[in-house]
Structure formats: C-alpha cells, structure tokens
Amino acid sequence: MAILYHGSSVGGLSALCPALSEHGKPYVYVSPNPVVAAFYTVHCVERPYNWFPYGLENGLPVYPEYYPNALADVYSGQRGYLYRCEDPGTLENPTDISLALVCQEPLPVSGVEEIPDMYTWFLHQQQAGTLRIIPFSQLSEKQLSYRDRMVREEISLHHLKDHPETSYARFLRSRFPSLWESKSFC
C-alpha cells in the first residue's frame, strides 16, 4: 500500500478523523507528497479561511513568497506533526487541489514526525530538492499579477471589507495593504 501524509498542528493522534472542511463535508485530507501535507501544519488564519499559496511545477511543490519573507512569517517557530498512514483505497479528490486527497472515514496513523520548526524543515526540503521556494524579490510580473488578482478575489469572495475583524481580513490587510485599499475588486 502507498504511504500518505497528513499535516497537523496537533500531536498525539492515533487516528486521523474526518472534520467538517471548508468544502462543506467532513474529510480527512492526505497527500502522497509529504511537503504538500506539511504546508497544512500551520493555519495562519482561522477557519473557515485558509492561506496556502503553494503550487506545483512538474509535480514539485513550489511556494511563491507573495510578500517579503512570507514563508518565515507563517512557519518560523511553529511546531508541526507530519502523520503517515496507509492508503485505504477509498480516496477521492473532489476539491481539485493537486496532490490533496480526501477520505470520509477515520484513518489509523502508522507513524508521525514531530517537526519543532516548520520553517527550518521547509528550508531543508528546499536543499534536498523536494521543494522550490521563490523569494518575493524573484517573483515575475506574471506571478505578481496573479497574486494581486488572487488577493482581490479573496477579499471580494469572503466580503472581508464587511468583516474586517476576521483573522483573514487582518492577515490580508497587514500583508497586502495596497491591495486592501484598492478600489478595484471583482
């Protein structure tokens, strides 16, 4: 059986249990890629919101830093747990998130790696060639344009200007002040 990974900020789990997700159903999220799963060890905004701006290039996870030192800002000093489990053969991908699979049943844990500092772990992954981090200063105009559109869409979609007290509104306003103040929204 294939090994799957699940990232969490919670230690000591013997089983991964489905929880109501932002996709409207109770799921356990897993990935065949440990780096992808590790992104989910830290939630820098409160649910139901999420900030996971990674992508994939030829199967390699890529983290574009959409603002200066973004990876360190989110992950530095944060403890995480990378759980391992075996593929039960009932996985689906209804979310269309690459390398993110879901299960609606509890999954027994077969192992766990406790990671004291997620940022340091990601830097090691980059050195090992299993992750590409694109520093803010190296983003292309196309990547910056995509970032601007994505942030504006998130502000509009979640009506964050009407709910400035939410963690997501505070996060986006503090990291992208010019986009927050922008009058052009979707």
CSV table of C-alpha atoms in Angstrom, one decimal:
chain,number,residue,atom,x,y,z
A,1,MET,CA,0.0,0.0,0.0
A,2,ALA,CA,1.1,3.6,-0.7
A,3,ILE,CA,2.1,5.8,2.2
A,4,LEU,CA,0.1,9.0,2.6
A,5,TYR,CA,0.8,12.1,4.8
A,6,HIS,CA,-1.3,14.4,6.8
A,7,GLY,CA,0.0,17.7,8.3
A,8,SER,CA,-1.4,18.9,11.6
A,9,SER,CA,-0.6,21.3,14.5
A,10,VAL,CA,-1.9,18.7,16.9
A,11,GLY,CA,0.3,16.0,18.3
A,12,GLY,CA,-0.5,12.6,19.8
A,13,LEU,CA,-3.1,11.4,17.3
A,14,SER,CA,-3.6,7.7,16.8
A,15,ALA,CA,-6.2,8.1,14.1
A,16,LEU,CA,-7.0,10.9,11.6
A,17,CYS,CA,-10.7,11.6,11.9
A,18,PRO,CA,-12.8,13.5,9.4
A,19,ALA,CA,-13.7,17.1,10.3
A,20,LEU,CA,-16.0,19.5,8.6
A,21,SER,CA,-14.0,21.3,5.9
A,22,GLU,CA,-14.3,24.5,4.0
A,23,HIS,CA,-15.5,22.2,1.2
A,24,GLY,CA,-18.7,21.5,3.2
A,25,LYS,CA,-18.2,17.9,4.1
A,26,PRO,CA,-16.3,16.0,6.8
A,27,TYR,CA,-13.0,14.9,5.3
A,28,VAL,CA,-9.5,13.7,6.3
A,29,TYR,CA,-7.1,15.4,4.0
A,30,VAL,CA,-4.0,13.4,2.9
A,31,SER,CA,-1.3,13.7,0.3
A,32,PRO,CA,1.2,11.3,-1.3
A,33,ASN,CA,3.7,14.2,-1.0
A,34,PRO,CA,5.0,15.0,2.5
A,35,VAL,CA,5.9,18.6,1.6
A,36,VAL,CA,2.3,19.3,0.4
A,37,ALA,CA,0.9,17.8,3.6
A,38,ALA,CA,3.4,19.8,5.7
A,39,PHE,CA,2.0,23.1,4.4
A,40,TYR,CA,-1.1,22.3,6.4
A,41,THR,CA,0.6,22.0,9.7
A,42,VAL,CA,0.1,25.7,10.3
A,43,HIS,CA,-3.1,27.7,9.9
A,44,CYS,CA,-2.1,31.4,9.9
A,45,VAL,CA,-5.8,32.4,9.6
A,46,GLU,CA,-8.8,31.0,11.5
A,47,ARG,CA,-11.1,28.5,9.8
A,48,PRO,CA,-13.2,28.6,7.7
A,49,TYR,CA,-10.4,30.7,5.9
A,50,ASN,CA,-7.1,29.3,4.6
A,51,TRP,CA,-3.9,30.7,3.3
A,52,PHE,CA,-1.9,28.0,1.4
A,53,PRO,CA,-0.4,29.7,-1.7
A,54,TYR,CA,1.7,26.8,-2.9
A,55,GLY,CA,1.5,25.3,-6.4
A,56,LEU,CA,3.1,22.5,-8.3
A,57,GLU,CA,5.6,22.5,-11.2
A,58,ASN,CA,6.1,19.1,-12.8
A,59,GLY,CA,5.0,17.5,-9.5
A,60,LEU,CA,7.4,19.6,-7.4
A,61,PRO,CA,5.8,21.8,-4.7
A,62,VAL,CA,6.5,25.4,-5.2
A,63,TYR,CA,6.0,28.1,-2.6
A,64,PRO,CA,6.0,31.6,-4.0
A,65,GLU,CA,6.5,34.2,-1.3
A,66,TYR,CA,3.8,36.7,-2.2
A,67,TYR,CA,5.2,39.2,0.2
A,68,PRO,CA,8.7,39.6,1.7
A,69,ASN,CA,9.7,36.7,4.0
A,70,ALA,CA,6.3,35.1,3.7
A,71,LEU,CA,7.4,31.6,4.4
A,72,ALA,CA,9.2,32.6,7.6
A,73,ASP,CA,6.3,34.8,8.6
A,74,VAL,CA,3.9,31.9,8.5
A,75,TYR,CA,6.1,28.9,9.6
A,76,SER,CA,9.0,30.2,11.6
A,77,GLY,CA,8.9,28.9,15.2
A,78,GLN,CA,5.8,26.8,14.5
A,79,ARG,CA,5.7,23.2,15.6
A,80,GLY,CA,4.0,20.7,13.3
A,81,TYR,CA,3.3,17.0,13.0
A,82,LEU,CA,3.6,15.0,9.8
A,83,TYR,CA,1.5,11.9,10.2
A,84,ARG,CA,1.8,8.8,8.0
A,85,CYS,CA,-1.0,6.4,7.1
A,86,GLU,CA,-1.6,3.8,4.5
A,87,ASP,CA,-3.9,4.3,1.5
A,88,PRO,CA,-7.3,2.7,2.4
A,89,GLY,CA,-8.2,2.5,-1.3
A,90,THR,CA,-11.2,4.8,-0.9
A,91,LEU,CA,-9.6,8.1,-1.5
A,92,GLU,CA,-11.2,10.8,-3.7
A,93,ASN,CA,-10.2,14.3,-5.0
A,94,PRO,CA,-13.5,16.2,-5.0
A,95,THR,CA,-11.7,19.5,-4.3
A,96,ASP,CA,-9.5,19.5,-7.4
A,97,ILE,CA,-6.5,20.6,-5.2
A,98,SER,CA,-3.4,18.9,-6.7
A,99,LEU,CA,-2.0,16.1,-4.6
A,100,ALA,CA,-4.7,16.6,-1.9
A,101,LEU,CA,-6.9,13.6,-1.4
A,102,VAL,CA,-9.7,13.1,1.0
A,103,CYS,CA,-11.2,10.2,2.9
A,104,GLN,CA,-14.6,10.3,4.7
A,105,GLU,CA,-13.6,7.5,7.2
A,106,PRO,CA,-11.0,7.6,10.0
A,107,LEU,CA,-7.5,6.6,9.0
A,108,PRO,CA,-5.2,4.8,11.5
A,109,VAL,CA,-1.9,6.5,12.0
A,110,SER,CA,1.2,4.4,11.2
A,111,GLY,CA,3.8,6.9,12.2
A,112,VAL,CA,4.5,10.6,12.9
A,113,GLU,CA,7.3,13.0,12.6
A,114,GLU,CA,7.3,15.9,15.1
A,115,ILE,CA,8.8,19.0,13.5
A,116,PRO,CA,9.9,21.6,16.0
A,117,ASP,CA,10.3,24.4,13.5
A,118,MET,CA,8.4,24.2,10.2
A,119,TYR,CA,10.3,27.0,8.5
A,120,THR,CA,13.6,25.2,9.1
A,121,TRP,CA,12.1,21.9,7.9
A,122,PHE,CA,11.0,23.6,4.7
A,123,LEU,CA,14.5,25.1,4.1
A,124,HIS,CA,15.9,21.6,4.4
A,125,GLN,CA,13.3,20.3,1.9
A,126,GLN,CA,14.4,23.0,-0.5
A,127,GLN,CA,18.1,22.0,0.0
A,128,ALA,CA,17.0,18.4,-0.7
A,129,GLY,CA,15.3,19.3,-3.9
A,130,THR,CA,11.8,18.4,-2.8
A,131,LEU,CA,10.5,22.0,-2.6
A,132,ARG,CA,11.2,25.2,-4.5
A,133,ILE,CA,10.8,28.4,-2.6
A,134,ILE,CA,10.5,31.5,-4.8
A,135,PRO,CA,11.6,34.6,-2.8
A,136,PHE,CA,9.4,37.7,-3.2
A,137,SER,CA,12.3,39.6,-4.9
A,138,GLN,CA,12.3,36.9,-7.6
A,139,LEU,CA,8.6,36.8,-8.5
A,140,SER,CA,7.9,37.6,-12.1
A,141,GLU,CA,5.4,40.2,-13.2
A,142,LYS,CA,3.0,37.4,-14.1
A,143,GLN,CA,3.3,35.9,-10.6
A,144,LEU,CA,2.7,39.3,-9.0
A,145,SER,CA,-0.3,39.9,-11.2
A,146,TYR,CA,-1.7,36.5,-10.3
A,147,ARG,CA,-1.1,37.3,-6.6
A,148,ASP,CA,-2.9,40.7,-6.9
A,149,ARG,CA,-5.9,39.1,-8.6
A,150,MET,CA,-6.0,36.2,-6.1
A,151,VAL,CA,-5.9,38.6,-3.0
A,152,ARG,CA,-8.6,40.8,-4.5
A,153,GLU,CA,-10.8,37.8,-5.3
A,154,GLU,CA,-10.4,36.5,-1.7
A,155,ILE,CA,-11.3,39.9,-0.3
A,156,SER,CA,-14.4,40.1,-2.5
A,157,LEU,CA,-15.5,36.4,-2.3
A,158,HIS,CA,-15.4,36.4,1.5
A,159,HIS,CA,-16.7,40.0,1.9
A,160,LEU,CA,-13.7,40.8,4.1
A,161,LYS,CA,-14.2,44.5,3.9
A,162,ASP,CA,-17.6,44.0,5.6
A,163,HIS,CA,-15.9,41.8,8.2
A,164,PRO,CA,-12.6,43.5,9.0
A,165,GLU,CA,-12.4,41.8,12.4
A,166,THR,CA,-11.9,38.3,10.9
A,167,SER,CA,-8.4,36.8,11.1
A,168,TYR,CA,-8.3,36.5,7.3
A,169,ALA,CA,-9.2,40.2,6.8
A,170,ARG,CA,-6.5,41.2,9.3
A,171,PHE,CA,-3.9,38.9,7.6
A,172,LEU,CA,-4.6,40.2,4.1
A,173,ARG,CA,-4.8,43.9,5.2
A,174,SER,CA,-1.5,43.7,7.0
A,175,ARG,CA,0.4,41.8,4.3
A,176,PHE,CA,-1.1,43.5,1.3
A,177,PRO,CA,-2.1,47.0,2.4
A,178,SER,CA,-2.2,48.5,-1.1
A,179,LEU,CA,-4.4,45.7,-2.4
A,180,TRP,CA,-6.7,46.0,0.7
A,181,GLU,CA,-7.1,49.8,0.0
A,182,SER,CA,-7.6,49.2,-3.8
A,183,LYS,CA,-10.9,50.3,-5.1
A,184,SER,CA,-10.9,47.7,-7.9
A,185,PHE,CA,-12.5,44.4,-6.9
A,186,CYS,CA,-14.1,41.5,-8.7
